[in-house]
Coordinates of C-alpha atoms in Angstrom, one line a residue:
M1 CA 130.3 175.1 28.6
L2 CA 130.9 175.3 25.0
K3 CA 132.7 178.1 23.6
R4 CA 130.9 179.6 20.7
K5 CA 132.1 182.3 18.5
K6 CA 129.7 185.2 18.5
K7 CA 128.2 186.0 15.1
A8 CA 127.8 189.6 13.8
I9 CA 124.3 190.8 14.1
A10 CA 124.5 193.3 11.2
C11 CA 124.9 192.0 7.7
M12 CA 126.7 194.3 5.3
V13 CA 127.0 193.4 1.7
Y14 CA 129.7 195.1 -0.4
L15 CA 129.8 195.1 -4.1
K16 CA 133.2 195.0 -5.5
A17 CA 132.4 197.9 -8.0
E18 CA 131.0 200.2 -5.3
K19 CA 133.6 202.4 -3.7
G20 CA 131.6 205.3 -2.3
F21 CA 131.5 209.0 -3.0
T22 CA 134.9 210.0 -4.3
F23 CA 136.7 213.2 -4.5
L24 CA 136.2 213.2 -8.3
N25 CA 132.4 212.8 -7.8
M26 CA 132.4 215.7 -5.4
L27 CA 134.3 218.0 -7.8
L28 CA 131.9 217.1 -10.6
A29 CA 128.8 217.9 -8.5
L30 CA 130.3 221.1 -7.3
S31 CA 131.2 222.3 -10.8
L32 CA 127.7 221.4 -12.0
L33 CA 126.2 223.4 -9.1
L34 CA 128.5 226.4 -9.8
L35 CA 127.5 226.3 -13.5
L36 CA 123.8 226.3 -12.8
L37 CA 123.8 228.7 -9.9
P38 CA 123.7 232.0 -12.1
L39 CA 120.8 230.7 -14.2
P40 CA 117.9 231.9 -11.9
F41 CA 119.5 235.4 -11.7
E42 CA 119.7 235.6 -15.5
L43 CA 116.0 234.6 -15.8
V44 CA 115.1 237.4 -13.4
K45 CA 117.0 239.8 -15.7
V46 CA 115.1 238.7 -18.7
G47 CA 111.8 239.4 -16.9
K48 CA 112.9 243.0 -16.3
Y49 CA 113.6 243.7 -20.0
T50 CA 112.5 247.1 -21.2
S51 CA 111.6 247.6 -24.8
N52 CA 113.1 250.3 -26.9
D53 CA 110.9 249.7 -29.9
M54 CA 109.6 253.3 -29.9
E55 CA 113.1 254.8 -30.0
L56 CA 114.0 252.6 -32.9
S57 CA 110.8 253.4 -34.7
L58 CA 111.5 257.1 -34.2
Q59 CA 115.0 256.8 -35.6
Q60 CA 113.6 255.1 -38.6
F61 CA 110.9 257.7 -39.0
T62 CA 113.4 260.6 -38.9
H63 CA 115.6 258.7 -41.3
F64 CA 112.7 258.5 -43.8
L65 CA 112.0 262.2 -43.3
M66 CA 115.6 263.0 -43.9
E67 CA 115.7 260.9 -47.1
D68 CA 112.5 262.5 -48.4
S69 CA 113.8 266.0 -47.6
L70 CA 117.1 265.4 -49.4
T71 CA 115.3 264.4 -52.6
A72 CA 112.7 267.1 -52.5
V73 CA 113.0 270.2 -54.6
G74 CA 110.3 272.2 -52.8
Y75 CA 108.5 272.1 -49.5
K76 CA 105.7 273.6 -47.4
V77 CA 105.5 273.2 -43.6
D78 CA 102.2 273.5 -41.8
P79 CA 101.8 272.9 -38.0
T80 CA 100.1 269.5 -38.7
S81 CA 101.8 268.4 -42.0
V82 CA 104.8 268.7 -44.3
S83 CA 104.4 268.7 -48.1
L84 CA 107.4 267.8 -50.1
Q85 CA 107.5 268.4 -53.9
F86 CA 109.8 266.1 -55.9
S87 CA 111.5 266.7 -59.3
D88 CA 108.9 264.4 -61.1
G89 CA 106.1 266.8 -60.0
K90 CA 104.7 264.4 -57.3
I91 CA 103.8 265.9 -53.9
A92 CA 104.2 263.8 -50.7
V93 CA 102.3 264.8 -47.6
I94 CA 103.4 263.6 -44.2
S95 CA 100.8 264.1 -41.5
Q96 CA 99.1 262.5 -38.6
Y97 CA 96.2 260.1 -39.3
K98 CA 94.5 258.9 -36.1
N99 CA 97.3 257.5 -33.9
Q100 CA 99.8 257.1 -36.8
I101 CA 102.0 259.3 -39.0
R102 CA 101.4 258.5 -42.6
R103 CA 102.8 259.5 -46.0
Q104 CA 100.6 260.0 -49.0
V105 CA 101.8 260.8 -52.6
D106 CA 99.5 263.0 -54.6
G107 CA 96.6 262.3 -52.1
E108 CA 96.8 258.6 -52.7
G109 CA 98.2 255.6 -50.8
H110 CA 98.7 255.2 -47.1
E111 CA 102.3 254.5 -46.1
I112 CA 102.7 254.3 -42.3
Y113 CA 105.8 255.9 -41.0
L114 CA 105.1 255.7 -37.2
R115 CA 102.5 254.2 -35.0
D116 CA 101.2 254.8 -31.4
I117 CA 101.3 258.6 -31.7
K118 CA 99.3 261.0 -29.6
N119 CA 100.4 264.2 -31.4
V120 CA 102.9 265.4 -34.0
Q121 CA 103.8 269.1 -34.8
F122 CA 105.9 270.5 -37.5
S123 CA 107.4 274.0 -37.3
P124 CA 109.3 275.7 -40.1
L125 CA 112.9 276.8 -39.8
P126 CA 114.9 279.0 -42.2
Y127 CA 116.9 275.9 -43.2
G128 CA 114.3 273.1 -42.8
Y129 CA 111.7 272.1 -40.2
H130 CA 111.4 270.9 -36.7
V131 CA 109.3 267.8 -35.8
S132 CA 107.9 267.2 -32.3
V133 CA 106.3 263.8 -31.6
T134 CA 104.4 262.8 -28.5
S135 CA 103.8 259.1 -28.1
D136 CA 100.7 257.4 -26.6
K137 CA 102.6 256.9 -23.4
G138 CA 103.4 260.6 -23.1
D139 CA 107.0 260.5 -24.1
S140 CA 108.2 263.5 -26.3
Y141 CA 110.7 263.3 -29.1
E142 CA 112.1 266.1 -31.2
K143 CA 114.2 266.3 -34.4
T144 CA 115.3 269.0 -36.8
I145 CA 115.3 268.0 -40.4
P146 CA 117.4 270.3 -42.7
F147 CA 116.9 271.0 -46.4
Y148 CA 120.1 270.9 -48.5
N149 CA 118.7 271.7 -51.9
H150 CA 117.3 275.1 -51.1

């Protein structure tokens, strides 16, 4: 009998440039995974964002009231409005108009100070006036505005 050398049944081709999955590749993949892992959690936080637009609008509203009150030489406080008289003789009235708080000078114009309001009340104090605002959502805000010129 002839002695034959047995051939390998499986054929495996190796490219010289292919060396397999190295430790460096594993570190790169792991670092990329660790960098991207917090991303879905941050996206969930963005979805739970609560707006503070009303608080900022109220701060701006009270700032406008304070500025007007500082420059006024006379005032009259009603439960629904505040009338401020200035040195040039003009009278500014701040009151509720529908669901907004507006400012009118000498009965003309329509300057919006605050939106989305359910109710506003003004009450006189010996040194100024007190403002109570209720938003459409039912939140209540209060601020005391002093007069310095009287």
